[in-house]
Amino acid sequence: MKGSTEAPEIADRLATRAADRARPRTRLPAWVGRPGTRGWVWLLSVLCLGLTGVLFAVTGSAIAQTRDGLDVIGRDEGPKVVATADLYFALSDMDAQMANVLLMGSDHSLGDGRDAALVRYEQRRSDATDALLHAAQLAEGDATDEENVRAVIEDMSRYENLVAQARLLSDEAGLPAGSQPEEVVRLYRRAGELMRRDLLPKAYNLTLDSGATVRSTYQENSSAASVRMALVAGAATALLAALLALQYFLRTRFRRRYNIPLAAATAGVLVLGLGAIGMLEQQAVLLRTAKADGLDSVLALSRARAISTGMNADQSRWLMDPGRADIYEQNFLEDAQMVLFLVPDDDGVPGDLEEYTAEVAEAVPDHTAYPGRLLGLLGQEIHAGGVEGREQAQRRALRDYSAYLHADQRMRGRAEEEGAGAAIDARMAGEESVADHFDRYERSLVQLTALHTNTFETAVADARAGLRGWDAILPGACLGFAALVVLGVRPRLAEYR
Amino acid sequence: MGLRRLLTAAAAALVLAASGSCTEAVGRPASITDAERLRIGVKTDQPGLALRADDGTFAGFDVDVAHYIADELGVERAEVDFTGVSPQEREQVLVRGEVDLVLATYSITPLRKTVVAFGGPYYVAHQDILLRAGDTSVAGPADLEGKVLCQGADSDSADRIIGERGIAAESVERPTYGDCIDLLAAGEVDAVSTDDLVLAGYLDTAPSSFNLVNAAFTNEKYGVGIARQDVAGCEAVNRAITRMYQDGTAAWLLRKWFGDSGLDINTSVPQFEGCV
């Protein structure tokens, strides 16, 4: 009985140890603690099934996010941004048409005629309202942008008020082209200044801002795309490793050369993984095309068209208001340089309109032979590559722009030599008139823009088509992998029953 | 056991793949939108726009606009460092990353846009003409025929009148416009022609000696120079300038610095240049 005093403690300790050993046994299968062959098969099979689930989830969410990104740029924001870009053009053209109406005075049949100009003015006003609606939708929730849209609406009604007064006075005076009463010129000068100093800058900034929205959406989407691709690659690699491990284990332990279902699953995962990554890569490429080659170019060319319309209005103002002709000519040149800025190889950038016109002629008909650089909204869109017919359209746009500038020089020349009447004739009437050349130039710009719009739409449609089918392929394939894994290990586990 | 090693390797590969895509170069943030400090290049010798005082502090319209933009970017006033930049080094300091922004009567031109990006313009200045007080013989550039003009070094303001407009005036060159203003006051030249804000700044130093013609004949778009790759930063600058005009700060600042000059000030937001 010597050790009897210690006996209860020893008994306690032994009991605790026994309990410790017993506890896991009651909760988990035996192979978890110290897995034997059967345990390893179970462990690896469960791992394969789990990783199949992970691959399914990761790839599925990558596809869903890719589709969201595509919808934002291809369906929601992108087209709206293009619509806001029309705002600047619509406002600018409203002003150009009104300048023509007032310039014609009572000579209603000059050029396309006063009625046509008024119809076009109304059309542009309704375009501007539509574009403002899109801009308002894009601006929603952003106080700064909303305020900007509101300011444009207010300025627009102030502008309309001023031109309505000018038109009324012009109608009452009933004077012929180019001889408007002082008061009409003064009112239109105020309207034109409001347009140029307040309205157009705000409208332009709105389109820039919506362009920025698309850019940041695209940026977020494309950096997320590389993360998504890496995740899919990681999940597929992990599953492949697990499948190979299982195959290897079965081979060494069961002395079977191949497990056909597992080999099939491995091959399937390899194909699916590569296919998914290829598809995501392709989506990124298509989205980049849609944005850089489509949307960006459409926006730049829309701005070029809008600014060109402002140049057209400045020609009418130049004729109507000789007191400020210098300013209108300067504005014309500055706008022209926004559209196309030429950097001759000797760096002697043309300083006046005449030199500029001559320099532009150098880049026509073959801009590739021009020994300098082409910059500006249109200039930067002139480059090789792209869809068939694009380079031809670029050449045509440059050629028509140059012809328009030449017609402008002729008009200014006639104003100097033969007076305002002859210049207005050169501006408005006949086949070689400024108006006619402008129409041609505008048409080529619109055609070039249409090619980029087409690139955008094709890329978005291709991307959408590329995603189609994956909704069925992915769950089908993953279920198949799981089934193959089960099929592969079931007979081996049965050997242990 | 080989199997365990295999699994470990697979797990390691997964971790590597995930972390590799997130790693970025350590150092200054890629965009000024993430900056906590801003280094801004301004002029040092332009009264009304940016003038360095003896204690090293800067004051002027450009400086106030810079503070407003910094504040909109979430950078505290104490965290804004101003550096004097000369007209010749404005591109270099941005390209080399020595400053984050440049507001230094920095006109946006298509050529400069190939090297740096521009937020804004925050104001469109115009070339104008400054005369001695009492001289009413000039109403526009055409009236400068036969007069003597002064232009600062590295400026082409007089050449633009003589060369581009074919006006037969005579031109004198001095190192800075400050020297030109002295010549004008002394009666050695008849007129100084450069950006209206620059002239208004000088006029403010001696309001009774000079007379601003208000004959705006070019557009000088004062932009906020920024590194070309920081498109998000450039867009943030544009939003800041938009707000500066919306909340009336721009109008207030323009009046504060140039209100007494008699200059025709435009308080409506300028047309931005675009960041890409």
JSON list of N, CA, C and O in Angstrom, two decimals, chain A residues 363-369 382 389-401 444 448:
[
{"chain": "A", "resi": 363, "resn": "ALA", "atom": "N", "xyz": [0.51, 68.18, -96.53]},
{"chain": "A", "resi": 363, "resn": "ALA", "atom": "CA", "xyz": [0.20, 66.84, -96.00]},
{"chain": "A", "resi": 363, "resn": "ALA", "atom": "C", "xyz": [-0.84, 66.13, -96.86]},
{"chain": "A", "resi": 363, "resn": "ALA", "atom": "O", "xyz": [-1.27, 65.03, -96.54]},
{"chain": "A", "resi": 364, "resn": "VAL", "atom": "N", "xyz": [-1.24, 66.76, -97.97]},
{"chain": "A", "resi": 364, "resn": "VAL", "atom": "CA", "xyz": [-2.24, 66.20, -98.87]},
{"chain": "A", "resi": 364, "resn": "VAL", "atom": "C", "xyz": [-1.60, 66.02, -100.24]},
{"chain": "A", "resi": 364, "resn": "VAL", "atom": "O", "xyz": [-0.83, 66.89, -100.65]},
{"chain": "A", "resi": 365, "resn": "PRO", "atom": "N", "xyz": [-1.83, 65.02, -101.02]},
{"chain": "A", "resi": 365, "resn": "PRO", "atom": "CA", "xyz": [-2.78, 63.93, -100.75]},
{"chain": "A", "resi": 365, "resn": "PRO", "atom": "C", "xyz": [-2.15, 62.79, -99.94]},
{"chain": "A", "resi": 365, "resn": "PRO", "atom": "O", "xyz": [-2.86, 61.92, -99.49]},
{"chain": "A", "resi": 366, "resn": "ASP", "atom": "N", "xyz": [-0.80, 62.83, -99.76]},
{"chain": "A", "resi": 366, "resn": "ASP", "atom": "CA", "xyz": [-0.19, 61.68, -99.09]},
{"chain": "A", "resi": 366, "resn": "ASP", "atom": "C", "xyz": [0.46, 62.12, -97.79]},
{"chain": "A", "resi": 366, "resn": "ASP", "atom": "O", "xyz": [1.56, 62.66, -97.78]},
{"chain": "A", "resi": 367, "resn": "HIS", "atom": "N", "xyz": [-0.23, 61.89, -96.69]},
{"chain": "A", "resi": 367, "resn": "HIS", "atom": "CA", "xyz": [0.28, 62.36, -95.40]},
{"chain": "A", "resi": 367, "resn": "HIS", "atom": "C", "xyz": [1.53, 61.61, -94.96]},
{"chain": "A", "resi": 367, "resn": "HIS", "atom": "O", "xyz": [2.31, 62.10, -94.16]},
{"chain": "A", "resi": 368, "resn": "THR", "atom": "N", "xyz": [1.72, 60.40, -95.51]},
{"chain": "A", "resi": 368, "resn": "THR", "atom": "CA", "xyz": [2.91, 59.64, -95.11]},
{"chain": "A", "resi": 368, "resn": "THR", "atom": "C", "xyz": [4.17, 60.28, -95.67]},
{"chain": "A", "resi": 368, "resn": "THR", "atom": "O", "xyz": [5.27, 60.05, -95.16]},
{"chain": "A", "resi": 369, "resn": "ALA", "atom": "N", "xyz": [4.01, 61.09, -96.72]},
{"chain": "A", "resi": 369, "resn": "ALA", "atom": "CA", "xyz": [5.18, 61.74, -97.31]},
{"chain": "A", "resi": 369, "resn": "ALA", "atom": "C", "xyz": [5.45, 63.10, -96.65]},
{"chain": "A", "resi": 369, "resn": "ALA", "atom": "O", "xyz": [6.42, 63.76, -96.97]},
{"chain": "A", "resi": 382, "resn": "ILE", "atom": "N", "xyz": [-4.80, 60.08, -87.49]},
{"chain": "A", "resi": 382, "resn": "ILE", "atom": "CA", "xyz": [-4.26, 59.69, -88.79]},
{"chain": "A", "resi": 382, "resn": "ILE", "atom": "C", "xyz": [-3.08, 58.75, -88.55]},
{"chain": "A", "resi": 382, "resn": "ILE", "atom": "O", "xyz": [-1.99, 59.20, -88.24]},
{"chain": "A", "resi": 389, "resn": "GLY", "atom": "N", "xyz": [-10.07, 50.17, -95.42]},
{"chain": "A", "resi": 389, "resn": "GLY", "atom": "CA", "xyz": [-10.75, 51.40, -95.84]},
{"chain": "A", "resi": 389, "resn": "GLY", "atom": "C", "xyz": [-10.52, 52.56, -94.89]},
{"chain": "A", "resi": 389, "resn": "GLY", "atom": "O", "xyz": [-10.86, 53.69, -95.20]},
{"chain": "A", "resi": 390, "resn": "ARG", "atom": "N", "xyz": [-9.92, 52.29, -93.71]},
{"chain": "A", "resi": 390, "resn": "ARG", "atom": "CA", "xyz": [-9.76, 53.38, -92.76]},
{"chain": "A", "resi": 390, "resn": "ARG", "atom": "C", "xyz": [-8.72, 54.39, -93.24]},
{"chain": "A", "resi": 390, "resn": "ARG", "atom": "O", "xyz": [-8.94, 55.59, -93.17]},
{"chain": "A", "resi": 391, "resn": "GLU", "atom": "N", "xyz": [-7.60, 53.85, -93.75]},
{"chain": "A", "resi": 391, "resn": "GLU", "atom": "CA", "xyz": [-6.56, 54.77, -94.21]},
{"chain": "A", "resi": 391, "resn": "GLU", "atom": "C", "xyz": [-7.05, 55.64, -95.36]},
{"chain": "A", "resi": 391, "resn": "GLU", "atom": "O", "xyz": [-6.72, 56.82, -95.44]},
{"chain": "A", "resi": 392, "resn": "GLN", "atom": "N", "xyz": [-7.86, 55.04, -96.20]},
{"chain": "A", "resi": 392, "resn": "GLN", "atom": "CA", "xyz": [-8.45, 55.79, -97.31]},
{"chain": "A", "resi": 392, "resn": "GLN", "atom": "C", "xyz": [-9.34, 56.90, -96.77]},
{"chain": "A", "resi": 392, "resn": "GLN", "atom": "O", "xyz": [-9.30, 58.03, -97.24]},
{"chain": "A", "resi": 393, "resn": "ALA", "atom": "N", "xyz": [-10.14, 56.56, -95.75]},
{"chain": "A", "resi": 393, "resn": "ALA", "atom": "CA", "xyz": [-11.04, 57.55, -95.15]},
{"chain": "A", "resi": 393, "resn": "ALA", "atom": "C", "xyz": [-10.23, 58.67, -94.50]},
{"chain": "A", "resi": 393, "resn": "ALA", "atom": "O", "xyz": [-10.62, 59.85, -94.53]},
{"chain": "A", "resi": 394, "resn": "GLN", "atom": "N", "xyz": [-9.09, 58.32, -93.89]},
{"chain": "A", "resi": 394, "resn": "GLN", "atom": "CA", "xyz": [-8.23, 59.33, -93.27]},
{"chain": "A", "resi": 394, "resn": "GLN", "atom": "C", "xyz": [-7.68, 60.29, -94.32]},
{"chain": "A", "resi": 394, "resn": "GLN", "atom": "O", "xyz": [-7.70, 61.50, -94.15]},
{"chain": "A", "resi": 395, "resn": "ARG", "atom": "N", "xyz": [-7.22, 59.72, -95.44]},
{"chain": "A", "resi": 395, "resn": "ARG", "atom": "CA", "xyz": [-6.71, 60.53, -96.53]},
{"chain": "A", "resi": 395, "resn": "ARG", "atom": "C", "xyz": [-7.78, 61.48, -97.03]},
{"chain": "A", "resi": 395, "resn": "ARG", "atom": "O", "xyz": [-7.53, 62.66, -97.28]},
{"chain": "A", "resi": 396, "resn": "ARG", "atom": "N", "xyz": [-9.00, 60.96, -97.19]},
{"chain": "A", "resi": 396, "resn": "ARG", "atom": "CA", "xyz": [-10.09, 61.77, -97.72]},
{"chain": "A", "resi": 396, "resn": "ARG", "atom": "C", "xyz": [-10.40, 62.91, -96.75]},
{"chain": "A", "resi": 396, "resn": "ARG", "atom": "O", "xyz": [-10.61, 64.05, -97.15]},
{"chain": "A", "resi": 397, "resn": "ALA", "atom": "N", "xyz": [-10.43, 62.60, -95.45]},
{"chain": "A", "resi": 397, "resn": "ALA", "atom": "CA", "xyz": [-10.73, 63.64, -94.46]},
{"chain": "A", "resi": 397, "resn": "ALA", "atom": "C", "xyz": [-9.70, 64.76, -94.53]},
{"chain": "A", "resi": 397, "resn": "ALA", "atom": "O", "xyz": [-10.04, 65.95, -94.53]},
{"chain": "A", "resi": 398, "resn": "LEU", "atom": "N", "xyz": [-8.42, 64.38, -94.64]},
{"chain": "A", "resi": 398, "resn": "LEU", "atom": "CA", "xyz": [-7.36, 65.39, -94.73]},
{"chain": "A", "resi": 398, "resn": "LEU", "atom": "C", "xyz": [-7.49, 66.22, -96.00]},
{"chain": "A", "resi": 398, "resn": "LEU", "atom": "O", "xyz": [-7.35, 67.44, -95.98]},
{"chain": "A", "resi": 399, "resn": "ARG", "atom": "N", "xyz": [-7.79, 65.53, -97.10]},
{"chain": "A", "resi": 399, "resn": "ARG", "atom": "CA", "xyz": [-7.89, 66.22, -98.38]},
{"chain": "A", "resi": 399, "resn": "ARG", "atom": "C", "xyz": [-9.06, 67.23, -98.33]},
{"chain": "A", "resi": 399, "resn": "ARG", "atom": "O", "xyz": [-8.92, 68.38, -98.73]},
{"chain": "A", "resi": 400, "resn": "ASP", "atom": "N", "xyz": [-10.21, 66.79, -97.81]},
{"chain": "A", "resi": 400, "resn": "ASP", "atom": "CA", "xyz": [-11.37, 67.67, -97.75]},
{"chain": "A", "resi": 400, "resn": "ASP", "atom": "C", "xyz": [-11.16, 68.82, -96.77]},
{"chain": "A", "resi": 400, "resn": "ASP", "atom": "O", "xyz": [-11.65, 69.92, -96.98]},
{"chain": "A", "resi": 401, "resn": "TYR", "atom": "N", "xyz": [-10.41, 68.55, -95.71]},
{"chain": "A", "resi": 401, "resn": "TYR", "atom": "CA", "xyz": [-10.11, 69.61, -94.75]},
{"chain": "A", "resi": 401, "resn": "TYR", "atom": "C", "xyz": [-9.25, 70.68, -95.42]},
{"chain": "A", "resi": 401, "resn": "TYR", "atom": "O", "xyz": [-9.50, 71.88, -95.30]},
{"chain": "A", "resi": 444, "resn": "SER", "atom": "N", "xyz": [-16.76, 63.51, -94.70]},
{"chain": "A", "resi": 444, "resn": "SER", "atom": "CA", "xyz": [-15.62, 62.58, -94.56]},
{"chain": "A", "resi": 444, "resn": "SER", "atom": "C", "xyz": [-15.31, 62.31, -93.11]},
{"chain": "A", "resi": 444, "resn": "SER", "atom": "O", "xyz": [-14.96, 61.20, -92.74]},
{"chain": "A", "resi": 448, "resn": "LEU", "atom": "N", "xyz": [-15.35, 58.66, -91.36]},
{"chain": "A", "resi": 448, "resn": "LEU", "atom": "CA", "xyz": [-14.22, 58.12, -90.60]},
{"chain": "A", "resi": 448, "resn": "LEU", "atom": "C", "xyz": [-14.68, 57.72, -89.19]},
{"chain": "A", "resi": 448, "resn": "LEU", "atom": "O", "xyz": [-14.31, 56.67, -88.66]}
]
